[in-house]
Amino acid sequence: MRTKQQILDAAEQCFAEQGFEGVSMRLVADRAAVLLGLLTYHFATKESLFAAVIARRADELNANRLAAMTLVAPDDLVGLLEAFIHPYLDLLETGEPGWRAYAHVIAVTAQNSRWSALGEQYFGAVGRLFISRLQVAVPGLDEDLAVRAYVHTVSIIMGLFAASGLIDRFSGGRLDSNDLRSGYAPALRFLAGGIRSLADASALRTD
C-alpha cells in the first residue's frame, strides 16, 4: 500500500508539471524510486494511473463540499458558491502539499474533452447537486443556464487554483497567483454577479 501511495505521489507531481502527454511511465517510476515493473503491476497503463491520481483526492473534496452545502439556506447564492469553492481552498492551504499539484492536474482534466467522462465520474454527482441548488437560489435561472453557470464556475476555480502565474505577468508582479486567499474574494464576487446576470438577461428576453 505504501508503494502504491508513493507511486501516486510521484505521478501527481509529474502530471502537474508536464501534463498527461509529457509524462512517461518510466519518468513516474524514476520519480517514485521504484522499478518500472512494479509500477505497471499496480497501474497497467498511463491512463489508469492518471485516473487513480484524480480519484485519490476526489472523495475528500466531494465530502467537504457536500457537508458545507447542507448548511446553506436555499436562497443564498453567495453561500452556495462559498460551500462549493471554499472547501477546495481550505484543502489547498491546509492539506498536505500534494493538494497544490492536484489542483494543476484537475485544471488540465477540466479543460480537456478527453477527460470529461473522468471528471463526470468523480465530480458529477456534486456538480449536479450544485446545478439544482443554483436554480433554487437564483429565481429565473433555468436548467440550461444553471449548467452554464456551473461550467463557468468550475473554469474560474480551476484557473484560480492552478496558480499558473498569468495574473502575475499582467499585473506586473503586483498580484501573486500563489496567494489563493487574495484571489478568492474577487472570484466569488465575479461569479455571483455573473450568475445573477444570466437570470436577469433571461428575464429580459422573456418579457
mmCIF file of C-alpha atoms in Angstrom:
data_model
loop_
_atom_site.group_PDB
_atom_site.id
_atom_site.type_symbol
_atom_site.label_atom_id
_atom_site.label_comp_id
_atom_site.label_asym_id
_atom_site.label_seq_id
_atom_site.Cartn_x
_atom_site.Cartn_y
_atom_site.Cartn_z
ATOM 1 C CA MET A 1 0.000 0.000 0.000
ATOM 2 C CA ARG A 2 2.840 2.360 0.857
ATOM 3 C CA THR A 3 4.447 1.695 -2.522
ATOM 4 C CA LYS A 4 1.175 2.456 -4.296
ATOM 5 C CA GLN A 5 0.863 5.786 -2.477
ATOM 6 C CA GLN A 6 4.486 6.546 -3.284
ATOM 7 C CA ILE A 7 3.738 5.971 -6.971
ATOM 8 C CA LEU A 8 0.622 8.151 -6.837
ATOM 9 C CA ASP A 9 2.541 10.954 -5.125
ATOM 10 C CA ALA A 10 5.185 10.854 -7.840
ATOM 11 C CA ALA A 11 2.637 10.644 -10.654
ATOM 12 C CA GLU A 12 0.674 13.569 -9.249
ATOM 13 C CA GLN A 13 3.770 15.752 -9.295
ATOM 14 C CA CYS A 14 4.770 14.607 -12.781
ATOM 15 C CA PHE A 15 1.335 15.205 -14.285
ATOM 16 C CA ALA A 16 1.137 18.591 -12.582
ATOM 17 C CA GLU A 17 4.482 19.676 -14.000
ATOM 18 C CA GLN A 18 4.327 18.214 -17.512
ATOM 19 C CA GLY A 19 0.728 17.305 -18.286
ATOM 20 C CA PHE A 20 -0.501 13.902 -19.343
ATOM 21 C CA GLU A 21 1.266 13.779 -22.708
ATOM 22 C CA GLY A 22 4.622 14.870 -21.295
ATOM 23 C CA VAL A 23 4.801 12.081 -18.730
ATOM 24 C CA SER A 24 6.034 8.551 -19.342
ATOM 25 C CA MET A 25 5.637 5.568 -17.077
ATOM 26 C CA ARG A 26 9.424 5.420 -16.845
ATOM 27 C CA LEU A 27 9.501 9.010 -15.612
ATOM 28 C CA VAL A 28 6.992 8.233 -12.880
ATOM 29 C CA ALA A 29 8.870 5.092 -11.858
ATOM 30 C CA ASP A 30 12.115 7.036 -11.596
ATOM 31 C CA ARG A 31 10.416 9.828 -9.615
ATOM 32 C CA ALA A 32 8.874 7.279 -7.257
ATOM 33 C CA ALA A 33 12.170 5.384 -6.992
ATOM 34 C CA VAL A 34 10.546 2.082 -7.928
ATOM 35 C CA LEU A 35 11.143 -0.418 -10.696
ATOM 36 C CA LEU A 36 9.073 0.088 -13.838
ATOM 37 C CA GLY A 37 7.699 -3.447 -13.456
ATOM 38 C CA LEU A 38 6.409 -2.614 -10.002
ATOM 39 C CA LEU A 39 4.691 0.499 -11.347
ATOM 40 C CA THR A 40 2.968 -1.427 -14.126
ATOM 41 C CA TYR A 41 1.969 -4.126 -11.635
ATOM 42 C CA HIS A 42 -0.114 -1.546 -9.776
ATOM 43 C CA PHE A 43 -1.125 0.510 -12.838
ATOM 44 C CA ALA A 44 -1.087 -1.264 -16.166
ATOM 45 C CA THR A 45 -1.425 1.882 -18.290
ATOM 46 C CA LYS A 46 -0.715 5.576 -18.004
ATOM 47 C CA GLU A 47 -4.444 6.227 -18.360
ATOM 48 C CA SER A 48 -5.255 4.050 -15.337
ATOM 49 C CA LEU A 49 -2.525 5.791 -13.362
ATOM 50 C CA PHE A 50 -3.911 9.210 -14.278
ATOM 51 C CA ALA A 51 -7.425 8.132 -13.280
ATOM 52 C CA ALA A 52 -6.116 6.894 -9.937
ATOM 53 C CA VAL A 53 -4.460 10.254 -9.301
ATOM 54 C CA ILE A 54 -7.780 12.013 -9.925
ATOM 55 C CA ALA A 55 -9.745 9.542 -7.811
ATOM 56 C CA ARG A 56 -7.447 9.578 -4.789
ATOM 57 C CA ARG A 57 -8.456 13.025 -3.504
ATOM 58 C CA ALA A 58 -11.915 13.333 -5.064
ATOM 59 C CA ASP A 59 -13.843 11.709 -2.200
ATOM 60 C CA GLU A 60 -12.421 14.076 0.401
ATOM 61 C CA LEU A 61 -13.164 17.149 -1.700
ATOM 62 C CA ASN A 62 -16.676 15.940 -2.520
ATOM 63 C CA ALA A 63 -17.458 15.122 1.116
ATOM 64 C CA ASN A 64 -16.298 18.534 2.299
ATOM 65 C CA ARG A 65 -18.370 20.287 -0.360
ATOM 66 C CA LEU A 66 -21.492 18.297 0.458
ATOM 67 C CA ALA A 67 -21.127 18.985 4.165
ATOM 68 C CA ALA A 68 -20.780 22.716 3.503
ATOM 69 C CA MET A 69 -23.726 22.812 1.101
ATOM 70 C CA THR A 70 -26.084 21.277 3.671
ATOM 71 C CA LEU A 71 -25.566 24.363 5.859
ATOM 72 C CA VAL A 72 -26.540 26.899 3.170
ATOM 73 C CA ALA A 73 -30.002 28.455 3.028
ATOM 74 C CA PRO A 74 -31.818 27.656 -0.249
ATOM 75 C CA ASP A 75 -31.878 31.292 -1.443
ATOM 76 C CA ASP A 76 -28.252 32.117 -0.558
ATOM 77 C CA LEU A 77 -26.284 32.221 -3.813
ATOM 78 C CA VAL A 78 -23.069 33.541 -2.283
ATOM 79 C CA GLY A 79 -23.278 30.942 0.477
ATOM 80 C CA LEU A 80 -23.756 28.216 -2.114
ATOM 81 C CA LEU A 81 -20.730 29.395 -4.080
ATOM 82 C CA GLU A 82 -18.670 29.517 -0.900
ATOM 83 C CA ALA A 83 -19.783 25.995 0.009
ATOM 84 C CA PHE A 84 -18.632 24.759 -3.386
ATOM 85 C CA ILE A 85 -15.356 26.673 -3.602
ATOM 86 C CA HIS A 86 -14.074 27.215 -0.069
ATOM 87 C CA PRO A 87 -13.574 23.536 0.859
ATOM 88 C CA TYR A 88 -11.182 23.259 -2.088
ATOM 89 C CA LEU A 89 -9.346 26.389 -0.955
ATOM 90 C CA ASP A 90 -9.063 25.017 2.575
ATOM 91 C CA LEU A 91 -7.521 21.778 1.325
ATOM 92 C CA LEU A 92 -5.063 23.658 -0.865
ATOM 93 C CA GLU A 93 -3.996 25.881 2.020
ATOM 94 C CA THR A 94 -4.059 23.481 4.961
ATOM 95 C CA GLY A 95 -3.999 19.994 3.459
ATOM 96 C CA GLU A 96 -0.927 18.044 2.557
ATOM 97 C CA PRO A 97 1.400 19.628 -0.048
ATOM 98 C CA GLY A 98 0.172 17.292 -2.787
ATOM 99 C CA TRP A 99 -3.087 19.220 -2.993
ATOM 100 C CA ARG A 100 -1.350 22.039 -4.866
ATOM 101 C CA ALA A 101 -0.140 19.584 -7.501
ATOM 102 C CA TYR A 102 -3.601 18.036 -7.603
ATOM 103 C CA ALA A 103 -5.089 21.435 -8.459
ATOM 104 C CA HIS A 104 -2.855 21.597 -11.533
ATOM 105 C CA VAL A 105 -3.868 18.098 -12.589
ATOM 106 C CA ILE A 106 -7.567 18.857 -12.096
ATOM 107 C CA ALA A 107 -7.236 22.047 -14.135
ATOM 108 C CA VAL A 108 -5.879 20.017 -17.049
ATOM 109 C CA THR A 109 -8.695 17.495 -16.667
ATOM 110 C CA ALA A 110 -11.420 20.134 -16.594
ATOM 111 C CA GLN A 111 -10.227 21.860 -19.766
ATOM 112 C CA ASN A 112 -9.698 18.788 -21.946
ATOM 113 C CA SER A 113 -12.634 16.925 -23.513
ATOM 114 C CA ARG A 114 -10.577 13.735 -23.384
ATOM 115 C CA TRP A 115 -11.115 13.628 -19.632
ATOM 116 C CA SER A 116 -14.729 14.818 -19.447
ATOM 117 C CA ALA A 117 -16.007 11.332 -18.613
ATOM 118 C CA LEU A 118 -13.413 11.052 -15.860
ATOM 119 C CA GLY A 119 -14.490 14.377 -14.412
ATOM 120 C CA GLU A 120 -18.135 13.307 -14.566
ATOM 121 C CA GLN A 121 -17.329 10.024 -12.832
ATOM 122 C CA TYR A 122 -15.683 11.601 -9.813
ATOM 123 C CA PHE A 123 -17.295 15.038 -9.586
ATOM 124 C CA GLY A 124 -20.575 14.704 -11.476
ATOM 125 C CA ALA A 125 -22.867 13.960 -8.531
ATOM 126 C CA VAL A 126 -21.795 17.040 -6.586
ATOM 127 C CA GLY A 127 -21.895 19.099 -9.774
ATOM 128 C CA ARG A 128 -25.488 18.107 -10.487
ATOM 129 C CA LEU A 129 -26.477 18.950 -6.920
ATOM 130 C CA PHE A 130 -24.825 22.351 -7.269
ATOM 131 C CA ILE A 131 -26.731 22.956 -10.508
ATOM 132 C CA SER A 132 -30.067 22.116 -8.895
ATOM 133 C CA ARG A 133 -29.275 24.339 -5.915
ATOM 134 C CA LEU A 134 -28.375 27.206 -8.247
ATOM 135 C CA GLN A 135 -31.853 27.074 -9.776
ATOM 136 C CA VAL A 136 -33.395 27.464 -6.322
ATOM 137 C CA ALA A 137 -31.008 30.203 -5.203
ATOM 138 C CA VAL A 138 -31.453 32.336 -8.334
ATOM 139 C CA PRO A 139 -35.063 32.749 -9.493
ATOM 140 C CA GLY A 140 -35.279 32.784 -13.266
ATOM 141 C CA LEU A 141 -32.228 30.600 -13.774
ATOM 142 C CA ASP A 142 -33.446 27.672 -15.847
ATOM 143 C CA GLU A 143 -31.619 24.355 -16.043
ATOM 144 C CA ASP A 144 -29.585 25.206 -19.144
ATOM 145 C CA LEU A 145 -28.407 28.497 -17.657
ATOM 146 C CA ALA A 146 -27.616 26.747 -14.377
ATOM 147 C CA VAL A 147 -25.476 24.248 -16.274
ATOM 148 C CA ARG A 148 -23.641 27.126 -17.935
ATOM 149 C CA ALA A 149 -23.193 28.782 -14.550
ATOM 150 C CA TYR A 150 -21.705 25.567 -13.164
ATOM 151 C CA VAL A 151 -19.275 25.209 -16.064
ATOM 152 C CA HIS A 152 -18.199 28.853 -15.739
ATOM 153 C CA THR A 153 -17.743 28.382 -12.001
ATOM 154 C CA VAL A 154 -15.572 25.323 -12.493
ATOM 155 C CA SER A 155 -13.477 27.094 -15.136
ATOM 156 C CA ILE A 156 -12.807 30.071 -12.885
ATOM 157 C CA ILE A 157 -11.960 27.886 -9.903
ATOM 158 C CA MET A 158 -9.563 25.802 -11.967
ATOM 159 C CA GLY A 159 -7.850 28.885 -13.315
ATOM 160 C CA LEU A 160 -7.556 30.443 -9.868
ATOM 161 C CA PHE A 161 -6.336 27.371 -8.003
ATOM 162 C CA ALA A 162 -3.921 26.177 -10.683
ATOM 163 C CA ALA A 163 -1.829 29.295 -9.900
ATOM 164 C CA SER A 164 -0.476 29.498 -13.442
ATOM 165 C CA GLY A 165 1.286 32.825 -12.978
ATOM 166 C CA LEU A 166 -0.810 34.600 -15.605
ATOM 167 C CA ILE A 167 -2.109 37.210 -13.185
ATOM 168 C CA ASP A 168 1.444 37.871 -12.004
ATOM 169 C CA ARG A 169 2.525 38.800 -15.521
ATOM 170 C CA PHE A 170 -0.438 41.014 -16.357
ATOM 171 C CA SER A 171 -0.239 42.851 -13.037
ATOM 172 C CA GLY A 172 3.470 43.476 -13.370
ATOM 173 C CA GLY A 173 4.095 41.369 -10.287
ATOM 174 C CA ARG A 174 1.696 43.268 -8.016
ATOM 175 C CA LEU A 175 -0.572 40.212 -7.791
ATOM 176 C CA ASP A 176 0.623 36.748 -6.852
ATOM 177 C CA SER A 177 -1.214 33.743 -8.299
ATOM 178 C CA ASN A 178 0.081 31.602 -5.434
ATOM 179 C CA ASP A 179 -1.770 33.808 -2.947
ATOM 180 C CA LEU A 180 -5.016 31.909 -3.365
ATOM 181 C CA ARG A 181 -6.727 33.680 -0.488
ATOM 182 C CA SER A 182 -6.440 37.124 -2.087
ATOM 183 C CA GLY A 183 -7.861 35.807 -5.356
ATOM 184 C CA TYR A 184 -10.790 34.043 -3.717
ATOM 185 C CA ALA A 185 -12.976 37.031 -2.794
ATOM 186 C CA PRO A 186 -12.805 38.752 -6.227
ATOM 187 C CA ALA A 187 -13.593 35.449 -7.944
ATOM 188 C CA LEU A 188 -16.558 34.915 -5.632
ATOM 189 C CA ARG A 189 -17.986 38.373 -6.364
ATOM 190 C CA PHE A 190 -17.407 37.910 -10.089
ATOM 191 C CA LEU A 191 -19.231 34.577 -10.107
ATOM 192 C CA ALA A 192 -22.178 35.775 -8.008
ATOM 193 C CA GLY A 193 -22.692 38.817 -10.217
ATOM 194 C CA GLY A 194 -22.294 36.841 -13.398
ATOM 195 C CA ILE A 195 -24.733 34.135 -12.394
ATOM 196 C CA ARG A 196 -27.348 36.674 -11.370
ATOM 197 C CA SER A 197 -26.897 38.469 -14.680
ATOM 198 C CA LEU A 198 -27.648 35.244 -16.549
ATOM 199 C CA ALA A 199 -31.062 35.120 -14.892
ATOM 200 C CA ASP A 200 -31.633 38.845 -15.456
ATOM 201 C CA ALA A 201 -30.838 38.552 -19.157
ATOM 202 C CA SER A 202 -33.154 35.563 -19.465
ATOM 203 C CA ALA A 203 -35.972 37.543 -17.818
ATOM 204 C CA LEU A 204 -35.475 40.432 -20.257
ATOM 205 C CA ARG A 205 -35.785 38.086 -23.236
ATOM 206 C CA THR A 206 -38.927 36.560 -21.767
ATOM 207 C CA ASP A 207 -40.508 39.986 -21.238
#
